[in-house]
XYZ file of N, CA and C in Angstrom:
462
model
N -27.983 212.489 -52.268
C -26.844 211.968 -51.262
C -26.752 210.602 -51.818
N -27.774 209.673 -52.009
C -28.061 208.516 -51.891
C -27.457 208.026 -53.480
N -27.734 208.925 -54.356
C -27.775 208.738 -55.526
C -26.314 208.788 -55.932
N -25.872 210.281 -55.295
C -24.469 210.391 -55.641
C -23.511 208.924 -55.151
N -23.877 208.569 -53.878
C -23.081 207.423 -53.718
C -22.870 206.695 -54.327
N -23.985 206.073 -54.792
C -24.541 204.764 -55.540
C -23.962 205.004 -57.012
N -24.009 206.298 -57.917
C -23.339 206.651 -58.876
C -21.790 206.337 -58.817
N -21.044 206.814 -57.797
C -19.791 206.753 -57.482
C -19.389 205.351 -57.532
N -20.196 204.561 -56.757
C -19.701 203.031 -56.755
C -20.091 202.155 -58.016
N -20.820 202.447 -58.632
C -21.177 202.131 -59.868
C -20.178 202.081 -60.973
N -19.558 203.259 -60.987
C -18.578 203.724 -61.342
C -17.315 202.694 -61.231
N -16.843 202.700 -59.883
C -15.664 201.890 -59.611
C -16.124 200.173 -60.219
N -17.355 200.247 -59.959
C -17.662 198.606 -60.410
C -17.388 198.133 -61.552
N -17.730 199.154 -62.777
C -17.789 199.345 -64.076
C -16.319 199.111 -64.610
N -15.449 199.866 -63.800
C -14.149 199.729 -64.076
C -13.422 198.404 -63.708
N -13.734 197.808 -62.366
C -13.438 196.520 -61.896
C -14.125 195.590 -63.251
N -15.272 195.674 -63.583
C -15.696 194.717 -64.348
C -15.021 194.652 -65.734
N -14.668 195.558 -66.457
C -14.093 195.807 -67.808
C -12.861 195.173 -67.545
N -12.071 195.049 -66.632
C -10.730 194.285 -66.426
C -10.724 192.879 -65.878
N -12.008 192.345 -65.721
C -12.188 191.019 -64.954
C -12.157 190.166 -66.311
N -11.428 188.835 -66.113
C -11.291 188.021 -67.236
C -12.771 186.909 -67.060
N -13.722 187.179 -66.005
C -14.965 186.357 -66.277
C -15.703 187.362 -66.653
N -15.454 188.516 -67.547
C -16.556 189.230 -67.827
C -16.108 189.507 -69.600
N -17.272 189.276 -70.041
C -17.308 189.410 -71.760
C -17.260 190.940 -71.966
N -18.248 191.627 -71.475
C -18.887 193.032 -71.772
C -19.357 193.549 -70.770
N -19.550 194.978 -70.850
C -19.819 196.007 -69.876
C -20.955 197.089 -70.401
N -21.946 197.374 -69.819
C -22.744 198.702 -70.254
C -23.062 199.234 -69.330
N -22.557 200.465 -69.375
C -22.693 201.392 -68.329
C -22.647 202.884 -68.956
N -23.465 203.937 -68.586
C -23.452 205.087 -69.504
C -22.476 205.782 -69.130
N -21.559 205.776 -67.983
C -20.593 206.150 -67.215
C -19.254 206.166 -67.959
N -19.363 204.730 -68.412
C -18.074 204.192 -68.996
C -18.135 204.859 -70.222
N -16.687 205.177 -70.550
C -16.092 205.663 -72.053
C -16.491 205.070 -73.100
N -16.778 203.464 -72.862
C -16.909 202.835 -73.953
C -18.215 202.617 -74.523
N -19.216 203.095 -73.536
C -20.598 202.920 -73.837
C -20.635 203.524 -75.188
N -21.952 202.859 -75.889
C -22.321 203.401 -77.189
C -22.629 204.845 -76.883
N -23.533 205.151 -75.747
C -24.081 206.342 -75.773
C -23.822 207.392 -74.550
N -22.483 206.994 -74.447
C -21.793 207.628 -73.391
C -21.784 208.971 -73.508
N -21.177 209.849 -74.618
C -21.411 211.357 -74.770
C -22.785 211.795 -74.649
N -23.781 211.340 -75.452
C -25.269 211.390 -74.880
C -25.625 211.465 -73.693
N -25.189 210.450 -73.017
C -25.669 210.452 -71.441
C -24.899 211.621 -70.846
N -23.400 212.001 -71.113
C -23.094 212.919 -70.234
C -23.746 214.590 -70.750
N -24.441 214.426 -71.963
C -25.220 215.745 -72.057
C -26.416 215.952 -71.584
N -26.939 214.811 -71.569
C -28.537 214.849 -70.994
C -28.777 214.574 -69.596
N -27.802 213.853 -68.826
C -27.590 213.441 -67.509
C -26.633 214.265 -66.567
N -27.330 214.332 -65.309
C -26.289 214.982 -64.257
C -25.839 213.955 -63.973
N -25.730 212.271 -64.023
C -24.769 211.630 -63.148
C -25.081 210.585 -64.352
N -24.131 209.366 -64.348
C -24.278 208.403 -65.142
C -25.266 207.264 -64.623
N -26.139 207.475 -63.589
C -27.265 206.247 -63.085
C -26.267 205.339 -62.251
N -26.852 204.503 -61.661
C -26.455 203.487 -60.848
C -26.519 202.187 -61.357
N -27.176 201.891 -62.422
C -27.799 200.713 -62.826
C -26.636 200.267 -64.142
N -26.109 198.852 -63.709
C -25.204 198.808 -65.159
C -25.659 197.007 -65.418
N -25.044 196.988 -66.819
C -25.496 195.480 -66.954
C -23.792 194.667 -67.402
N -23.716 193.715 -67.453
C -22.548 193.005 -67.791
C -22.890 191.517 -68.293
N -21.978 190.721 -69.184
C -22.186 189.613 -69.493
C -20.971 188.862 -69.066
N -21.359 187.662 -68.357
C -20.194 186.672 -67.695
C -19.754 185.727 -68.954
N -18.899 185.290 -68.709
C -18.224 184.070 -69.547
C -19.175 182.990 -69.138
N -19.428 182.075 -69.907
C -19.996 180.626 -69.644
C -21.095 181.103 -69.556
N -22.098 181.826 -70.230
C -23.493 181.654 -70.210
C -24.585 181.564 -69.274
N -25.591 180.806 -69.637
C -27.032 180.587 -68.838
C -26.294 180.101 -67.142
N -25.524 178.911 -67.744
C -24.719 178.181 -66.356
C -23.789 179.381 -65.573
N -23.110 179.899 -66.100
C -22.301 180.591 -65.420
C -23.071 181.912 -64.673
N -24.109 182.473 -65.234
C -24.955 183.500 -64.708
C -25.941 182.891 -63.463
N -26.031 181.673 -63.443
C -26.701 181.003 -62.505
C -25.848 180.642 -61.189
N -24.581 180.471 -61.656
C -23.642 180.318 -60.490
C -23.477 181.664 -59.835
N -23.298 182.763 -60.813
C -22.613 183.923 -59.882
C -23.901 184.288 -59.123
N -25.106 184.287 -59.639
C -26.188 184.771 -58.305
C -26.037 183.655 -57.324
N -25.857 182.637 -57.155
C -25.499 181.733 -56.095
C -24.294 182.218 -55.209
N -23.458 182.913 -55.929
C -22.012 182.839 -55.171
C -21.730 184.693 -54.526
N -22.654 185.277 -55.246
C -22.331 186.847 -54.502
C -23.180 186.755 -53.028
N -22.536 187.784 -52.107
C -23.202 187.418 -50.815
C -23.856 188.923 -50.669
N -23.335 189.962 -51.137
C -23.812 191.486 -50.398
C -24.938 191.738 -51.498
N -25.009 191.596 -52.562
C -26.193 192.094 -53.414
C -27.408 191.009 -53.109
N -28.432 191.938 -52.859
C -29.925 190.905 -52.656
C -30.271 190.853 -53.927
N -30.478 189.172 -54.157
C -31.376 188.748 -55.618
C -32.663 189.242 -55.721
N -32.818 190.049 -56.580
C -34.165 190.585 -56.589
C -34.392 191.498 -57.998
N -35.629 191.716 -58.485
C -35.967 192.109 -60.043
C -36.465 193.757 -59.203
N -35.854 194.845 -59.260
C -36.239 196.116 -59.188
C -35.427 197.164 -59.620
N -35.548 198.495 -59.265
C -34.717 199.548 -59.820
C -33.928 199.451 -58.419
N -34.169 198.847 -57.338
C -32.927 199.201 -56.443
C -33.597 200.327 -55.561
N -32.844 200.541 -54.179
C -32.807 201.821 -53.571
C -31.572 201.855 -52.620
N -31.503 201.627 -51.283
C -30.253 201.759 -50.821
C -29.329 200.469 -50.809
N -30.302 199.392 -51.055
C -29.471 198.217 -51.279
C -28.844 197.766 -52.555
N -28.146 197.096 -52.565
C -27.565 196.711 -53.996
C -28.539 195.465 -54.671
N -28.929 195.655 -55.662
C -29.867 194.323 -56.147
C -29.043 193.700 -57.395
N -29.235 192.442 -57.399
C -28.697 191.355 -58.880
C -29.393 190.886 -59.278
N -29.723 190.621 -60.710
C -30.445 189.627 -61.282
C -29.956 189.113 -62.706
N -30.331 187.809 -62.692
C -29.837 187.145 -64.048
C -31.138 186.940 -64.699
N -31.516 187.748 -65.643
C -32.717 187.680 -66.521
C -33.001 186.235 -67.089
N -32.252 185.792 -67.642
C -32.128 184.463 -68.636
C -32.930 183.523 -67.426
N -32.965 183.437 -66.223
C -33.032 182.437 -65.326
C -33.755 182.764 -64.347
N -34.498 184.238 -64.286
C -35.174 184.556 -63.615
C -36.688 185.313 -64.303
N -36.629 186.505 -64.539
C -37.569 187.184 -65.239
C -38.205 186.899 -66.308
N -37.218 186.169 -67.380
C -37.319 186.057 -68.875
C -37.473 184.341 -68.905
N -36.994 183.788 -67.907
C -36.766 182.211 -67.798
C -37.808 181.571 -68.495
N -39.177 181.904 -68.647
C -40.456 180.976 -69.335
C -40.155 181.365 -70.714
N -39.371 182.313 -71.214
C -39.284 182.491 -72.874
C -38.237 181.525 -73.275
N -38.456 181.225 -74.762
C -37.445 180.304 -75.518
C -36.086 181.178 -75.408
N -35.048 180.608 -75.820
C -33.880 181.273 -75.958
C -33.978 182.167 -76.953
N -34.728 181.698 -77.897
C -34.593 182.812 -79.276
C -35.573 184.038 -78.813
N -36.532 183.507 -78.073
C -37.317 185.152 -77.846
C -36.369 186.273 -77.050
N -35.939 185.507 -75.840
C -34.880 186.414 -74.908
C -33.959 186.961 -76.060
N -33.410 186.419 -76.902
C -32.409 186.867 -77.676
C -32.678 188.217 -78.646
N -33.975 187.531 -79.148
C -34.665 188.680 -79.813
C -34.899 189.892 -79.145
N -35.063 190.050 -77.901
C -35.464 190.966 -77.090
C -34.072 191.675 -76.394
N -32.994 191.307 -76.892
C -31.687 191.704 -76.413
C -31.124 191.078 -74.956
N -31.822 189.816 -74.440
C -31.570 189.151 -73.496
C -30.963 187.968 -73.630
N -29.362 188.168 -73.516
C -28.514 187.141 -73.746
C -28.664 186.090 -72.162
N -28.051 185.060 -72.602
C -27.849 184.023 -71.261
C -26.870 184.623 -70.399
N -26.178 185.563 -70.783
C -24.938 185.920 -69.729
C -25.114 187.406 -69.075
N -26.407 187.721 -69.628
C -26.526 189.022 -69.193
C -26.783 188.984 -67.519
N -26.029 189.995 -66.955
C -26.209 190.147 -65.428
C -26.771 191.604 -65.159
N -27.776 192.073 -64.615
C -28.337 193.480 -64.278
C -27.914 193.529 -62.991
N -27.358 194.868 -62.744
C -27.047 195.377 -61.367
C -27.339 196.552 -60.935
N -28.429 196.825 -59.999
C -28.914 198.111 -59.381
C -27.944 198.194 -58.181
N -27.116 199.123 -58.264
C -26.202 199.732 -57.145
C -26.800 200.450 -56.009
N -26.441 200.102 -54.771
C -27.217 200.791 -53.537
C -25.926 201.634 -52.757
N -25.865 201.806 -51.878
C -25.402 202.711 -51.035
C -24.015 201.745 -49.957
N -24.003 200.480 -50.079
C -22.899 199.659 -49.277
C -21.730 200.362 -49.836
N -20.656 199.777 -48.944
C -19.530 200.347 -48.794
C -18.925 200.011 -50.486
N -18.436 200.678 -51.233
C -17.946 200.546 -52.452
C -16.824 199.044 -52.449
N -15.896 199.147 -51.633
C -14.824 198.446 -51.503
C -15.492 197.139 -51.185
N -16.316 196.872 -50.580
C -17.118 195.346 -49.865
C -17.616 194.877 -51.122
N -18.756 195.761 -52.029
C -19.029 195.211 -53.133
C -18.353 195.083 -53.992
N -17.163 195.514 -54.422
C -16.279 195.378 -55.484
C -15.428 193.802 -54.998
N -15.176 193.613 -53.851
C -14.358 192.463 -53.227
C -15.403 191.282 -53.471
N -16.801 191.604 -52.892
C -17.824 190.541 -53.224
C -18.004 190.143 -54.984
N -18.177 190.899 -55.517
C -18.273 190.786 -57.101
C -16.929 189.926 -57.601
N -15.750 190.224 -57.069
C -14.487 189.641 -57.649
C -14.415 188.137 -57.170
N -14.711 188.063 -55.950
C -14.777 186.836 -55.144
C -15.555 185.746 -56.270
N -16.769 186.147 -56.638
C -17.764 185.570 -57.001
C -17.329 185.213 -58.506
N -17.018 186.394 -59.027
C -16.466 186.156 -60.569
C -15.326 185.636 -60.448
N -13.996 185.590 -59.557
C -12.937 184.691 -59.753
C -13.435 183.247 -59.454
N -14.364 182.918 -58.681
C -14.881 181.420 -58.656
C -15.243 180.875 -59.979
N -15.957 181.679 -60.747
C -16.361 181.303 -62.424
C -15.372 181.131 -63.073
N -14.108 182.032 -62.863
C -13.153 181.848 -64.027
C -11.905 180.944 -63.327
N -11.995 180.157 -62.398
C -11.530 179.311 -61.807
C -11.555 177.990 -62.563
N -12.744 177.667 -63.043
C -12.832 176.407 -63.770
C -12.361 176.766 -65.233
N -11.789 175.836 -65.804
C -11.099 175.629 -67.357
C -12.198 176.531 -68.005
N -11.879 177.049 -69.167
C -12.791 177.502 -69.652
C -13.531 176.702 -70.601
N -12.787 175.674 -71.078
C -13.519 174.716 -71.833
C -14.696 173.814 -71.358
N -14.554 173.775 -69.855
C -15.382 173.235 -68.971
C -16.864 174.366 -68.993
N -16.336 175.471 -68.795
C -17.635 176.775 -68.691
C -18.163 176.161 -69.884
N -17.375 176.349 -71.350
C -18.092 176.178 -72.660
C -19.104 174.988 -72.538
N -18.325 173.818 -72.472
C -19.365 172.512 -72.394
C -20.512 172.757 -71.717
N -20.308 173.312 -70.242
C -21.534 173.160 -69.599
C -22.427 174.424 -69.937
N -21.816 175.508 -70.538
C -22.985 176.542 -71.247
C -23.541 175.950 -72.486
N -22.705 175.351 -73.238
C -23.835 174.730 -74.405
C -24.548 173.703 -74.170
N -24.289 172.673 -73.243
C -25.200 171.813 -72.579
C -26.576 172.200 -72.405
N -26.310 173.432 -71.333
C -27.480 174.072 -70.565
C -28.425 175.171 -71.719
N -27.715 175.485 -72.759
C -28.248 176.085 -73.863
C -28.915 175.505 -74.945
N -28.413 174.251 -75.026
C -28.991 173.199 -75.812
C -30.413 172.815 -75.129
N -30.849 172.590 -73.880
C -31.696 172.012 -73.044
C -32.748 173.040 -73.149
N -32.475 174.488 -72.999
C -33.294 175.471 -73.040
C -34.051 175.967 -74.029
N -33.373 175.453 -75.190
C -33.629 176.194 -76.597
C -34.998 175.457 -77.285
């Protein structure tokens, strides 16, 4: 029951993220544009409740998103009944040079979300509000911040 709810919510979140202007890309096996969507559909009973996405603005935007979400818990885990969110470049992999992170597929804009059982509308509203706050800054300001931060961490 818990997993069914989390998967349904993850699917709705994926749809919202695909349409949001502050999001560069989304990876969710339940989304038709996922490179292994058909394989996942054949092998799995459901698409799961973990998804990743990239925020425009790189490292700084990822950090700011972590500060602005209210419902997901900032934590590193596969989750449970509560939704967890993480920004690997500033959390689990922060001690690695950017080149090593990128070689491992961990981009500065990567956000990981393990969806729990909270109300889907509440989670989506919270994520949209946090993402909207990122995109309310002019994109050239985001790019300048992101470039300065990335240069400092290289």
